[in-house]
Amino acid sequence: MDHRSMNPVDPVGPPVLQALAYSTSSVVLPVSARRAHRCPDTPDQMSPSRSTTNASGTQLGWSDGPAYITQCPIQPGRNYIYNFTLTGQRGTLLWHAHDSWLRATLHGAIVILPKRGTPYPFPTPDEEKIIIMAEWWKSDVEDVINQAAQSGLPPNVSDAHTINGRVGPLPGCSSQGGYTLHVESDKTYMLRIVNAALNDELFFKVAGHSLTVVEVDASYTKPFQTDTIYTGPGQTTNAILTANQGIGKYFITASPFMDAPIGFDNATVIATLRYKGTPVNPTAILTSIPPRNATPLTDAFVDSLRSLNSKQYPADVPLTIDHSLFFTISVGANPCATCVNGSKLVSAFNNVSFVMPSISLLQAYYYNVKGVYTLDFPANPPIPFNYTGTSPANLQTTNGTRLYRLEYNSTVQIVLQGTAIIAPESHPTHLHGLNFFVVGKGLGNFDPKKDPEKFNLVDPVERNTVSVPTAGWTAIRFRANNPGIWFLHCHLEVHTSWGLKMAFLVENGEGQNESLPPPPTDLPTC
C-alpha cells in the first residue's frame, strides 16, 4: 500500500486543513489526499462557537466528528488533530462542521485520488475542478436556528445560494462577480460537484454543454449523459464536461428543487464558464432553469445511477439480511408553553425524536458510562398507519436517546418511508461510517410483498446519502463491518435540529482489526 504523509511538496494538494469557523462568512477549503494516505486535519477553533469537523462518507471511528456522537465539540480557542487513514476509498466527499448549523460557514471538498499507477475507469480528463454549491444568510446562522427553536416555528430560509463561495453577478458591482470556470476548447474537465447547502436540494446546469456522470458519493458509476445534475445536501457528483462549444461565455446555474408546499430559498445562483480567447464583454449564452418541482427530472437522474459493478469495482450488495428495519420519517408537533402557537415543530424516525446527550455516545459506549443512552430503538413504527395518506390526529412524538444494536458484519436492510404528517417532503438521509446500496425506491407506501421483487440487487448505486422521495420510500442495504457508533440523520439541517436522527451501535468483531481502537489521548472533553 502507498503510505505517505501529506506534506508541502506532495503534488496531491494542501497538507493540512487549517480552518476558521467564522459566523457569517463561508470557509470553503479543499483537502486532497491519495488512497491509503494518513491524513492530519487540524481545525483551529477561533470562532466564538464550539465546533467539530466531519468528513462525510469516510469511515473514521473516533475521527468521524459529529458533536456528542463520536466526540465532544472543540471548544473556542482550542484545536484538535483528526488523524485518519483513507483505505479502499477514492473520489469526492464533503467535509463540514458538525455541530448545530455551523456547516453553513465551514465546509469544503475532500478529494481522494486513486493509488499511484491506478487509472480512472474512464478516460482521464485534462483537468479537474471543484464546484461547491451552498447557502448564504445575511444573519448569523446560529441566531437563525436559535430564534426558530424559541418560537417553535420553521427557521428563516437562506438569502442566497452560492457557487464556490460567490453569490453571482451583482448589478453595479463588477468586483463582486460570480465564480468563473476557465476552459480551453476541446479539453475535458472533471467537475467535482458538492452540495454543501444546509436545507436545499439543488439542480446544476452548464449552458450548451452535456455532462457525463462517472461517480457519486466517492463511488464509481456506469457513465451516463445528462444536461442537469440533481444533488441533495451532503451528496457529491463527479461529471465530465467536454469543452466542445464555440468560444464564448456560458452561464452555469444552481437552482433549488422543492416539490412540497413549504417555504424555501427559490434563488438561482449564476456562475460562468468562459472559453480561452473569449472577448472581454461577450453576450452570455443562457440556460433554462428547471422548474422547482421538476420531480420527473429528479426521478430520471436517480434512475440512471448504477454501480460500475466491474471485477475491479464490484457491487457487494448483501443478498441475505440479518436485520430488516422499517423507519418512518415524519414531522410532528409537541407541546411547548413558551412557543408562539403553544407547540413546537419536531421530527422523528419511527416517532422517536432523538435527544442529544451531554457527552459523546462513543465515549459513553467505550467507557461503559451508564444512563447516557438505551439500546431499544424500534425496528418498526410503533403503530402502523397509512403513511402517505391523511395525517393522524395526534402529531406528537416520543423523545429519547435510543440506539439500535448491530452485530459486527451483520447485514442490514432499511426501508426509509416518507410520511404526509403535516406535509410530505423529500428527505436526503445520511449514514455515517458505512456506505450503503440503494436497492429500490417508489411512491406511496412500501409494499413488503410486492416491492422487494423489483429491487436491484445486481448493480445498485453505492452512496452515503440518499434522498427519500416526497410521499415515497427508499430501500438501502449495507454490511455493518465498521465497529463504533454511527449517526443516521436527515441532511436537511432543519430536520436534524428537530430530532430526525438516530444512531447505530456496531459491536466489535474478533481481534484487533475488527474492534474499535482506544480513543486518542487528546480527544476533546465536554
Short mmCIF file of C-alpha atoms in Angstrom, two decimals:
data_model
loop_
_atom_site.label_atom_id
_atom_site.label_comp_id
_atom_site.label_asym_id
_atom_site.label_seq_id
_atom_site.Cartn_x
_atom_site.Cartn_y
_atom_site.Cartn_z
CA MET A 1 0.00 0.00 0.00
CA ASP A 2 1.08 3.54 -0.66
CA HIS A 3 1.57 5.12 2.79
CA ARG A 4 2.77 8.72 2.55
CA SER A 5 2.28 11.57 4.94
CA MET A 6 0.82 14.70 3.41
CA ASN A 7 3.46 17.41 3.23
CA PRO A 8 4.04 20.67 1.36
CA VAL A 9 5.95 19.03 -1.51
CA ASP A 10 3.37 16.31 -2.19
CA PRO A 11 1.68 17.20 -5.51
CA VAL A 12 -1.64 15.83 -4.26
CA GLY A 13 -2.72 19.03 -2.56
CA PRO A 14 -2.81 21.05 0.66
CA PRO A 15 -1.01 19.27 3.52
CA VAL A 16 -3.24 20.21 6.45
CA LEU A 17 -6.65 21.78 6.75
CA GLN A 18 -6.41 24.99 8.76
CA ALA A 19 -9.97 26.20 9.17
CA LEU A 20 -11.53 29.18 10.89
CA ALA A 21 -15.20 28.91 11.80
CA TYR A 22 -16.49 32.44 11.32
CA SER A 23 -20.11 33.21 11.99
CA THR A 24 -21.28 34.67 8.69
CA SER A 25 -18.57 34.17 6.07
CA SER A 26 -18.04 30.87 4.31
CA VAL A 27 -14.80 28.95 4.58
CA VAL A 28 -14.56 26.71 1.50
CA LEU A 29 -11.29 24.79 1.58
CA PRO A 30 -10.35 21.67 -0.40
CA VAL A 31 -8.47 18.79 1.18
CA SER A 32 -6.62 16.43 -1.16
CA ALA A 33 -5.14 13.01 -0.48
CA ARG A 34 -4.41 9.68 -2.09
CA ARG A 35 -5.92 6.34 -1.20
CA ALA A 36 -4.09 4.89 1.86
CA HIS A 37 -2.89 8.33 2.99
CA ARG A 38 -2.61 9.07 6.68
CA CYS A 39 -4.28 12.46 6.89
CA PRO A 40 -3.84 15.06 9.62
CA ASP A 41 -6.77 17.51 9.66
CA THR A 42 -6.41 20.37 12.13
CA PRO A 43 -9.36 22.73 12.66
CA ASP A 44 -8.16 25.84 14.51
CA GLN A 45 -11.20 26.86 16.52
CA MET A 46 -11.10 30.66 16.51
CA SER A 47 -14.85 31.21 16.39
CA PRO A 48 -16.89 32.09 19.48
CA SER A 49 -18.90 28.96 18.67
CA ARG A 50 -17.81 25.42 19.52
CA SER A 51 -17.49 23.03 16.58
CA THR A 52 -16.48 19.64 15.22
CA THR A 53 -15.48 18.50 11.74
CA ASN A 54 -16.97 15.58 9.81
CA ALA A 55 -15.75 14.08 6.54
CA SER A 56 -18.98 12.69 5.11
CA GLY A 57 -18.51 9.27 3.57
CA THR A 58 -15.16 8.41 5.13
CA GLN A 59 -15.03 5.57 7.67
CA LEU A 60 -13.20 7.16 10.56
CA GLY A 61 -14.14 5.82 14.01
CA TRP A 62 -13.06 8.36 16.62
CA SER A 63 -12.42 10.97 13.90
CA ASP A 64 -15.94 10.86 12.46
CA GLY A 65 -16.77 14.22 14.02
CA PRO A 66 -20.49 14.70 14.80
CA ALA A 67 -20.81 16.52 18.11
CA TYR A 68 -21.94 14.34 21.03
CA ILE A 69 -21.99 11.24 18.81
CA THR A 70 -18.31 10.36 18.38
CA GLN A 71 -16.74 13.27 20.27
CA CYS A 72 -17.38 16.35 22.35
CA PRO A 73 -17.17 19.68 20.50
CA ILE A 74 -13.87 21.51 20.09
CA GLN A 75 -14.20 24.48 22.41
CA PRO A 76 -13.43 28.08 21.36
CA GLY A 77 -9.72 28.82 21.39
CA ARG A 78 -8.73 25.15 21.18
CA ASN A 79 -7.68 22.88 18.31
CA TYR A 80 -7.76 19.18 17.65
CA ILE A 81 -5.99 16.99 15.08
CA TYR A 82 -8.13 14.44 13.26
CA ASN A 83 -5.85 11.57 12.22
CA PHE A 84 -7.29 9.00 9.85
CA THR A 85 -6.21 6.64 7.08
CA LEU A 86 -8.04 6.53 3.76
CA THR A 87 -8.18 2.91 2.59
CA GLY A 88 -10.36 1.39 -0.10
CA GLN A 89 -11.88 4.76 -0.98
CA ARG A 90 -11.40 7.24 -3.77
CA GLY A 91 -13.39 10.17 -5.14
CA THR A 92 -15.04 13.36 -3.91
CA LEU A 93 -16.58 13.82 -0.47
CA LEU A 94 -17.82 16.72 1.66
CA TRP A 95 -16.18 17.78 4.90
CA HIS A 96 -18.02 20.18 7.17
CA ALA A 97 -18.60 21.37 10.71
CA HIS A 98 -20.97 19.00 12.52
CA ASP A 99 -22.43 20.95 15.42
CA SER A 100 -25.71 22.83 15.07
CA TRP A 101 -25.81 24.85 11.81
CA LEU A 102 -22.10 25.69 11.61
CA ARG A 103 -21.59 23.75 8.39
CA ALA A 104 -23.27 26.70 6.65
CA THR A 105 -19.99 28.58 7.02
CA LEU A 106 -17.43 25.81 7.44
CA HIS A 107 -17.27 23.23 4.67
CA GLY A 108 -15.25 22.05 1.70
CA ALA A 109 -14.36 19.14 -0.56
CA ILE A 110 -12.20 16.12 0.19
CA VAL A 111 -10.58 14.77 -2.97
CA ILE A 112 -9.23 11.22 -2.66
CA LEU A 113 -7.14 10.32 -5.69
CA PRO A 114 -6.57 6.70 -6.76
CA LYS A 115 -3.34 4.99 -5.75
CA ARG A 116 -0.43 6.00 -7.95
CA GLY A 117 -0.49 3.91 -11.11
CA THR A 118 -4.22 3.16 -10.84
CA PRO A 119 -6.15 4.89 -13.64
CA TYR A 120 -9.72 6.11 -13.53
CA PRO A 121 -12.21 3.61 -15.03
CA PHE A 122 -12.94 6.23 -17.71
CA PRO A 123 -10.75 8.40 -19.96
CA THR A 124 -8.53 10.61 -17.83
CA PRO A 125 -9.74 14.23 -18.01
CA ASP A 126 -7.34 17.02 -18.91
CA GLU A 127 -8.15 18.93 -15.73
CA GLU A 128 -10.25 18.64 -12.58
CA LYS A 129 -12.27 21.42 -10.95
CA ILE A 130 -14.08 21.58 -7.61
CA ILE A 131 -17.59 23.07 -7.64
CA ILE A 132 -19.18 23.65 -4.22
CA MET A 133 -22.79 24.77 -4.00
CA ALA A 134 -24.02 26.20 -0.71
CA GLU A 135 -26.42 28.60 1.01
CA TRP A 136 -25.79 32.03 2.50
CA TRP A 137 -27.63 34.02 5.18
CA LYS A 138 -27.34 37.71 5.96
CA SER A 139 -27.77 36.77 9.63
CA ASP A 140 -25.64 34.58 11.87
CA VAL A 141 -26.96 31.07 11.24
CA GLU A 142 -26.79 30.28 14.96
CA ASP A 143 -29.17 33.18 15.60
CA VAL A 144 -31.47 31.88 12.85
CA ILE A 145 -31.86 28.41 14.36
CA ASN A 146 -31.97 29.66 17.96
CA GLN A 147 -34.79 32.09 17.16
CA ALA A 148 -36.68 29.30 15.42
CA ALA A 149 -36.21 26.98 18.40
CA GLN A 150 -37.58 29.62 20.77
CA SER A 151 -40.64 30.26 18.61
CA GLY A 152 -41.30 26.62 17.70
CA LEU A 153 -41.65 27.67 14.06
CA PRO A 154 -39.56 26.94 10.93
CA PRO A 155 -36.34 28.98 10.62
CA ASN A 156 -35.89 31.70 8.04
CA VAL A 157 -34.72 30.37 4.69
CA SER A 158 -31.33 31.41 3.31
CA ASP A 159 -30.90 34.69 1.46
CA ALA A 160 -28.88 33.31 -1.45
CA HIS A 161 -27.21 30.27 -2.93
CA THR A 162 -23.51 30.26 -3.78
CA ILE A 163 -21.11 28.52 -6.15
CA ASN A 164 -17.58 28.34 -4.75
CA GLY A 165 -18.45 30.96 -2.17
CA ARG A 166 -19.86 33.54 -4.61
CA VAL A 167 -23.49 34.57 -4.93
CA GLY A 168 -23.24 35.54 -8.59
CA PRO A 169 -23.02 38.79 -10.55
CA LEU A 170 -24.33 41.81 -8.66
CA PRO A 171 -25.70 44.83 -10.59
CA GLY A 172 -23.36 47.82 -10.44
CA CYS A 173 -20.68 45.90 -8.53
CA SER A 174 -18.20 44.46 -11.00
CA SER A 175 -15.77 43.43 -8.25
CA GLN A 176 -18.35 41.06 -6.79
CA GLY A 177 -18.99 38.88 -9.80
CA GLY A 178 -19.76 35.20 -9.65
CA TYR A 179 -17.35 32.29 -9.95
CA THR A 180 -15.74 31.77 -13.37
CA LEU A 181 -14.71 28.35 -14.68
CA HIS A 182 -11.98 28.87 -17.29
CA VAL A 183 -11.74 26.23 -20.02
CA GLU A 184 -9.91 25.63 -23.30
CA SER A 185 -11.51 24.30 -26.46
CA ASP A 186 -11.51 20.50 -26.91
CA LYS A 187 -10.24 19.79 -23.41
CA THR A 188 -12.13 17.63 -20.90
CA TYR A 189 -12.80 18.64 -17.32
CA MET A 190 -13.94 16.53 -14.40
CA LEU A 191 -16.19 18.66 -12.24
CA ARG A 192 -16.22 17.51 -8.63
CA ILE A 193 -19.63 18.85 -7.64
CA VAL A 194 -20.51 19.11 -3.94
CA ASN A 195 -23.84 20.15 -2.43
CA ALA A 196 -22.88 21.79 0.87
CA ALA A 197 -26.26 23.51 1.31
CA LEU A 198 -27.98 23.17 4.67
CA ASN A 199 -31.56 22.74 3.57
CA ASP A 200 -31.84 22.68 -0.22
CA GLU A 201 -31.62 20.01 -2.88
CA LEU A 202 -30.15 21.61 -5.99
CA PHE A 203 -30.01 21.34 -9.77
CA PHE A 204 -26.71 22.10 -11.54
CA LYS A 205 -26.52 23.03 -15.24
CA VAL A 206 -24.00 24.42 -17.74
CA ALA A 207 -25.50 26.23 -20.73
CA GLY A 208 -24.93 24.45 -24.04
CA HIS A 209 -22.98 21.54 -22.54
CA SER A 210 -23.82 18.00 -21.53
CA LEU A 211 -22.28 16.30 -18.51
CA THR A 212 -21.24 12.66 -18.17
CA VAL A 213 -21.77 11.37 -14.63
CA VAL A 214 -19.00 8.95 -13.56
CA GLU A 215 -19.19 8.95 -9.75
CA VAL A 216 -21.46 9.82 -6.83
CA ASP A 217 -20.51 9.96 -3.15
CA ALA A 218 -16.99 8.67 -3.96
CA SER A 219 -18.30 5.54 -5.70
CA TYR A 220 -17.88 4.98 -9.43
CA THR A 221 -20.99 4.67 -11.58
CA LYS A 222 -21.78 3.46 -15.05
CA PRO A 223 -21.30 6.63 -17.14
CA PHE A 224 -24.40 8.39 -18.42
CA GLN A 225 -25.04 11.74 -20.06
CA THR A 226 -27.34 14.44 -18.76
CA ASP A 227 -27.71 18.19 -19.02
CA THR A 228 -28.84 18.51 -15.38
CA ILE A 229 -27.24 17.22 -12.18
CA TYR A 230 -29.57 16.66 -9.23
CA THR A 231 -27.97 16.50 -5.79
CA GLY A 232 -29.12 16.67 -2.19
CA PRO A 233 -27.28 18.23 0.75
CA GLY A 234 -24.18 16.21 1.54
CA GLN A 235 -24.11 14.43 -1.82
CA THR A 236 -21.30 14.69 -4.37
CA THR A 237 -21.25 14.05 -8.11
CA ASN A 238 -18.27 13.81 -10.44
CA ALA A 239 -19.13 14.63 -14.04
CA ILE A 240 -17.04 15.03 -17.20
CA LEU A 241 -17.55 18.20 -19.23
CA THR A 242 -16.11 18.43 -22.74
CA ALA A 243 -15.35 21.97 -23.92
CA ASN A 244 -16.73 21.36 -27.41
CA GLN A 245 -18.76 24.52 -27.99
CA GLY A 246 -17.85 27.80 -29.64
CA ILE A 247 -15.61 30.27 -27.87
CA GLY A 248 -17.72 32.38 -25.55
CA LYS A 249 -19.27 32.83 -22.14
CA TYR A 250 -21.80 30.27 -20.88
CA PHE A 251 -23.90 30.55 -17.74
CA ILE A 252 -23.64 27.91 -15.01
CA THR A 253 -26.63 27.72 -12.67
CA ALA A 254 -27.52 26.14 -9.36
CA SER A 255 -31.22 26.25 -8.53
CA PRO A 256 -33.40 24.57 -5.89
CA PHE A 257 -35.62 21.52 -6.18
CA MET A 258 -38.70 21.52 -3.96
CA ASP A 259 -41.84 19.52 -4.73
CA ALA A 260 -43.56 20.12 -1.39
CA PRO A 261 -45.78 23.06 -0.32
CA ILE A 262 -43.31 24.57 2.15
CA GLY A 263 -41.11 27.66 2.23
CA PHE A 264 -37.65 27.51 0.67
CA ASP A 265 -34.97 29.71 -0.88
CA ASN A 266 -36.02 29.98 -4.53
CA ALA A 267 -32.93 31.95 -5.60
CA THR A 268 -30.80 30.80 -8.53
CA VAL A 269 -27.06 31.42 -8.37
CA ILE A 270 -25.19 32.09 -11.61
CA ALA A 271 -21.55 31.32 -12.36
CA THR A 272 -19.77 31.44 -15.72
CA LEU A 273 -17.92 29.01 -17.96
CA ARG A 274 -15.53 31.05 -20.10
CA TYR A 275 -13.51 29.72 -23.02
CA LYS A 276 -9.93 30.86 -23.54
CA GLY A 277 -9.94 33.53 -26.25
CA THR A 278 -13.40 34.89 -25.40
CA PRO A 279 -13.73 38.67 -25.99
CA VAL A 280 -13.83 40.97 -22.97
CA ASN A 281 -17.59 41.66 -22.85
CA PRO A 282 -19.37 38.88 -24.71
CA THR A 283 -23.08 38.16 -24.58
CA ALA A 284 -23.61 35.25 -22.23
CA ILE A 285 -25.28 32.10 -23.51
CA LEU A 286 -28.18 31.28 -21.22
CA THR A 287 -29.61 28.01 -19.97
CA SER A 288 -33.14 27.12 -18.93
CA ILE A 289 -33.73 26.72 -15.21
CA PRO A 290 -35.58 23.51 -14.25
CA PRO A 291 -38.96 24.09 -12.60
CA ARG A 292 -38.60 23.99 -8.84
CA ASN A 293 -40.93 20.98 -8.69
CA ALA A 294 -39.35 19.03 -11.59
CA THR A 295 -39.89 15.63 -9.98
CA PRO A 296 -39.71 13.73 -13.31
CA LEU A 297 -36.24 15.22 -13.82
CA THR A 298 -35.02 14.07 -10.41
CA ASP A 299 -36.53 10.61 -10.94
CA ALA A 300 -34.80 10.23 -14.30
CA PHE A 301 -31.46 11.24 -12.81
CA VAL A 302 -31.75 8.89 -9.82
CA ASP A 303 -32.96 6.01 -12.00
CA SER A 304 -29.88 6.40 -14.23
CA LEU A 305 -27.45 5.79 -11.35
CA ARG A 306 -25.90 2.32 -11.40
CA SER A 307 -22.76 0.98 -9.74
CA LEU A 308 -19.89 0.18 -12.07
CA ASN A 309 -20.01 -3.43 -10.80
CA SER A 310 -16.81 -4.47 -12.56
CA LYS A 311 -14.20 -7.00 -11.47
CA GLN A 312 -12.09 -4.22 -10.01
CA TYR A 313 -15.04 -2.30 -8.53
CA PRO A 314 -17.73 -4.86 -7.63
CA ALA A 315 -21.12 -4.06 -6.14
CA ASP A 316 -21.04 -6.21 -3.00
CA VAL A 317 -24.69 -5.71 -2.13
CA PRO A 318 -25.90 -8.06 0.65
CA LEU A 319 -28.24 -10.73 -0.73
CA THR A 320 -29.32 -12.11 2.65
CA ILE A 321 -30.44 -9.88 5.51
CA ASP A 322 -29.93 -10.22 9.27
CA HIS A 323 -31.77 -7.04 10.30
CA SER A 324 -34.79 -5.90 8.28
CA LEU A 325 -35.74 -2.41 9.52
CA PHE A 326 -38.60 -0.11 8.59
CA PHE A 327 -38.14 3.55 9.56
CA THR A 328 -40.86 6.15 9.08
CA ILE A 329 -39.74 9.74 8.55
CA SER A 330 -42.12 12.35 9.90
CA VAL A 331 -42.54 15.92 11.07
CA GLY A 332 -44.71 16.47 14.13
CA ALA A 333 -45.66 18.96 16.81
CA ASN A 334 -45.04 18.66 20.55
CA PRO A 335 -46.46 20.90 23.29
CA CYS A 336 -44.39 23.98 24.15
CA ALA A 337 -45.82 26.50 26.60
CA THR A 338 -43.36 29.26 25.62
CA CYS A 339 -43.67 28.81 21.84
CA VAL A 340 -45.77 31.02 19.57
CA ASN A 341 -48.58 28.54 18.92
CA GLY A 342 -48.24 26.55 22.13
CA SER A 343 -46.35 23.84 20.25
CA LYS A 344 -43.02 23.32 18.53
CA LEU A 345 -42.13 21.53 15.32
CA VAL A 346 -40.28 18.25 15.78
CA SER A 347 -39.16 15.43 13.50
CA ALA A 348 -38.61 11.74 14.06
CA PHE A 349 -37.65 8.29 12.84
CA ASN A 350 -40.32 5.78 13.96
CA ASN A 351 -41.92 8.50 16.08
CA VAL A 352 -38.76 8.92 18.19
CA SER A 353 -37.31 12.45 18.26
CA PHE A 354 -33.66 11.99 19.15
CA VAL A 355 -32.38 13.75 22.27
CA MET A 356 -28.72 14.69 22.08
CA PRO A 357 -26.68 13.57 25.11
CA SER A 358 -24.38 15.82 27.11
CA ILE A 359 -21.34 13.60 26.50
CA SER A 360 -20.16 11.68 23.44
CA LEU A 361 -22.09 8.46 22.77
CA LEU A 362 -18.94 6.73 21.56
CA GLN A 363 -17.07 7.63 24.73
CA ALA A 364 -20.04 6.51 26.84
CA TYR A 365 -20.03 3.17 25.00
CA TYR A 366 -16.27 2.66 25.19
CA TYR A 367 -16.05 3.51 28.90
CA ASN A 368 -19.37 1.84 29.76
CA VAL A 369 -20.93 5.02 31.15
CA LYS A 370 -24.46 4.21 32.29
CA GLY A 371 -27.58 6.30 31.75
CA VAL A 372 -26.45 8.06 28.57
CA TYR A 373 -28.42 6.03 26.01
CA THR A 374 -30.59 2.96 25.62
CA LEU A 375 -30.39 0.17 23.03
CA ASP A 376 -34.10 -0.06 22.30
CA PHE A 377 -34.63 1.95 19.12
CA PRO A 378 -37.68 0.37 17.44
CA ALA A 379 -37.11 -1.68 14.28
CA ASN A 380 -40.59 -0.70 13.07
CA PRO A 381 -43.02 2.16 13.69
CA PRO A 382 -44.92 1.67 16.98
CA ILE A 383 -48.31 1.95 15.28
CA PRO A 384 -48.71 1.20 11.53
CA PHE A 385 -50.88 3.68 9.62
CA ASN A 386 -51.46 4.97 6.10
CA TYR A 387 -48.07 6.70 5.97
CA THR A 388 -48.62 8.82 2.86
CA GLY A 389 -52.35 9.34 3.38
CA THR A 390 -54.25 11.62 5.73
CA SER A 391 -52.22 12.77 8.73
CA PRO A 392 -53.17 11.19 12.06
CA ALA A 393 -54.90 13.39 14.63
CA ASN A 394 -52.06 13.02 17.15
CA LEU A 395 -48.94 14.79 15.86
CA GLN A 396 -46.84 14.27 18.99
CA THR A 397 -43.63 12.25 19.07
CA THR A 398 -41.75 10.49 21.84
CA ASN A 399 -38.27 11.64 22.89
CA GLY A 400 -35.18 9.63 23.70
CA THR A 401 -31.51 8.87 23.12
CA ARG A 402 -32.24 5.45 21.69
CA LEU A 403 -29.76 3.40 19.62
CA TYR A 404 -30.10 0.23 17.57
CA ARG A 405 -27.51 -2.52 18.11
CA LEU A 406 -25.89 -4.39 15.18
CA GLU A 407 -23.55 -7.36 15.42
CA TYR A 408 -20.24 -6.96 13.62
CA ASN A 409 -20.51 -7.95 9.93
CA SER A 410 -24.29 -8.37 10.11
CA THR A 411 -26.30 -7.36 7.05
CA VAL A 412 -28.96 -4.69 7.25
CA GLN A 413 -31.87 -3.53 5.12
CA ILE A 414 -33.64 -0.28 5.97
CA VAL A 415 -36.80 0.88 4.24
CA LEU A 416 -36.98 4.65 4.76
CA GLN A 417 -40.66 5.53 4.48
CA GLY A 418 -41.70 9.13 3.99
CA THR A 419 -44.97 10.29 5.51
CA ALA A 420 -47.54 13.01 4.88
CA ILE A 421 -47.71 14.12 8.50
CA ILE A 422 -48.05 17.94 8.44
CA ALA A 423 -46.50 17.99 4.92
CA PRO A 424 -44.83 15.38 2.69
CA GLU A 425 -41.28 16.28 1.73
CA SER A 426 -38.12 14.81 0.25
CA HIS A 427 -35.57 13.76 2.88
CA PRO A 428 -31.87 13.40 1.95
CA THR A 429 -30.76 10.86 4.55
CA HIS A 430 -27.10 10.37 5.51
CA LEU A 431 -25.44 7.41 7.24
CA HIS A 432 -22.05 7.92 8.87
CA GLY A 433 -19.32 5.31 8.88
CA LEU A 434 -20.88 2.90 6.40
CA ASN A 435 -21.68 3.07 2.70
CA PHE A 436 -24.93 1.52 1.52
CA PHE A 437 -26.53 0.32 -1.70
CA VAL A 438 -29.80 1.90 -2.86
CA VAL A 439 -31.76 -1.18 -3.94
CA GLY A 440 -35.19 0.34 -4.52
CA LYS A 441 -37.50 3.33 -4.30
CA GLY A 442 -41.11 4.16 -5.01
CA LEU A 443 -44.06 6.43 -4.33
CA GLY A 444 -46.74 5.84 -1.72
CA ASN A 445 -46.48 3.19 0.97
CA PHE A 446 -43.87 0.44 0.74
CA ASP A 447 -45.42 -2.97 0.00
CA PRO A 448 -43.29 -5.64 1.72
CA LYS A 449 -44.70 -8.38 -0.51
CA LYS A 450 -44.53 -6.78 -3.96
CA ASP A 451 -41.84 -4.09 -3.85
CA PRO A 452 -38.83 -6.30 -2.97
CA GLU A 453 -39.45 -8.22 -6.20
CA LYS A 454 -38.36 -5.08 -8.06
CA PHE A 455 -35.18 -4.47 -6.04
CA ASN A 456 -31.95 -4.03 -7.99
CA LEU A 457 -29.52 -6.49 -6.39
CA VAL A 458 -27.12 -6.57 -9.35
CA ASP A 459 -25.69 -3.07 -9.78
CA PRO A 460 -27.42 -0.69 -7.32
CA VAL A 461 -25.72 2.64 -6.79
CA GLU A 462 -23.50 2.89 -3.71
CA ARG A 463 -23.88 6.04 -1.61
CA ASN A 464 -23.63 7.56 1.85
CA THR A 465 -26.59 9.95 1.38
CA VAL A 466 -29.87 9.18 -0.38
CA SER A 467 -32.96 11.31 -0.98
CA VAL A 468 -36.20 9.65 0.11
CA PRO A 469 -38.81 10.88 -2.40
CA THR A 470 -41.70 13.06 -1.29
CA ALA A 471 -44.54 10.81 -0.07
CA GLY A 472 -42.49 7.78 -1.04
CA TRP A 473 -39.88 5.31 0.18
CA THR A 474 -36.30 4.22 -0.41
CA ALA A 475 -34.69 0.87 0.48
CA ILE A 476 -30.99 0.58 1.31
CA ARG A 477 -28.72 -2.33 2.24
CA PHE A 478 -25.31 -2.44 3.91
CA ARG A 479 -22.95 -4.62 5.90
CA ALA A 480 -22.12 -3.46 9.44
CA ASN A 481 -18.36 -4.03 9.22
CA ASN A 482 -17.13 -0.87 10.92
CA PRO A 483 -17.29 -1.06 14.75
CA GLY A 484 -18.40 2.08 16.55
CA ILE A 485 -21.43 4.34 16.81
CA TRP A 486 -22.76 5.67 13.53
CA PHE A 487 -25.14 8.58 13.11
CA LEU A 488 -28.15 8.34 10.76
CA HIS A 489 -29.87 11.65 10.12
CA CYS A 490 -31.69 13.80 7.61
CA HIS A 491 -29.20 16.05 5.83
CA LEU A 492 -31.74 18.87 5.79
CA GLU A 493 -30.25 20.61 8.80
CA VAL A 494 -33.60 21.98 9.91
CA HIS A 495 -34.96 18.44 10.30
CA THR A 496 -31.85 17.26 12.14
CA SER A 497 -32.35 20.18 14.54
CA TRP A 498 -35.92 19.00 15.11
CA GLY A 499 -34.82 15.47 16.04
CA LEU A 500 -34.75 13.50 12.76
CA LYS A 501 -31.72 11.44 13.75
CA MET A 502 -30.70 8.20 15.47
CA ALA A 503 -27.58 6.08 15.77
CA PHE A 504 -26.44 2.50 15.27
CA LEU A 505 -24.06 0.76 17.66
CA VAL A 506 -21.93 -1.68 15.66
CA GLU A 507 -20.34 -4.16 18.07
CA ASN A 508 -16.76 -5.38 17.90
CA GLY A 509 -15.92 -8.49 15.93
CA GLU A 510 -12.97 -10.77 16.63
CA GLY A 511 -9.46 -9.45 17.12
CA GLN A 512 -7.89 -6.02 16.82
CA ASN A 513 -8.76 -5.47 13.16
CA GLU A 514 -12.47 -5.93 13.88
CA SER A 515 -12.60 -3.87 17.07
CA LEU A 516 -12.92 -0.21 17.98
CA PRO A 517 -9.44 1.10 18.89
CA PRO A 518 -8.86 3.15 22.05
CA PRO A 519 -9.71 6.85 21.77
CA PRO A 520 -6.99 9.44 21.09
CA THR A 521 -5.47 10.78 24.28
CA ASP A 522 -6.31 14.37 23.32
CA LEU A 523 -9.97 13.79 22.37
CA PRO A 524 -11.94 16.96 23.25
CA THR A 525 -13.85 16.92 26.53
CA CYS A 526 -17.38 18.15 27.13
#
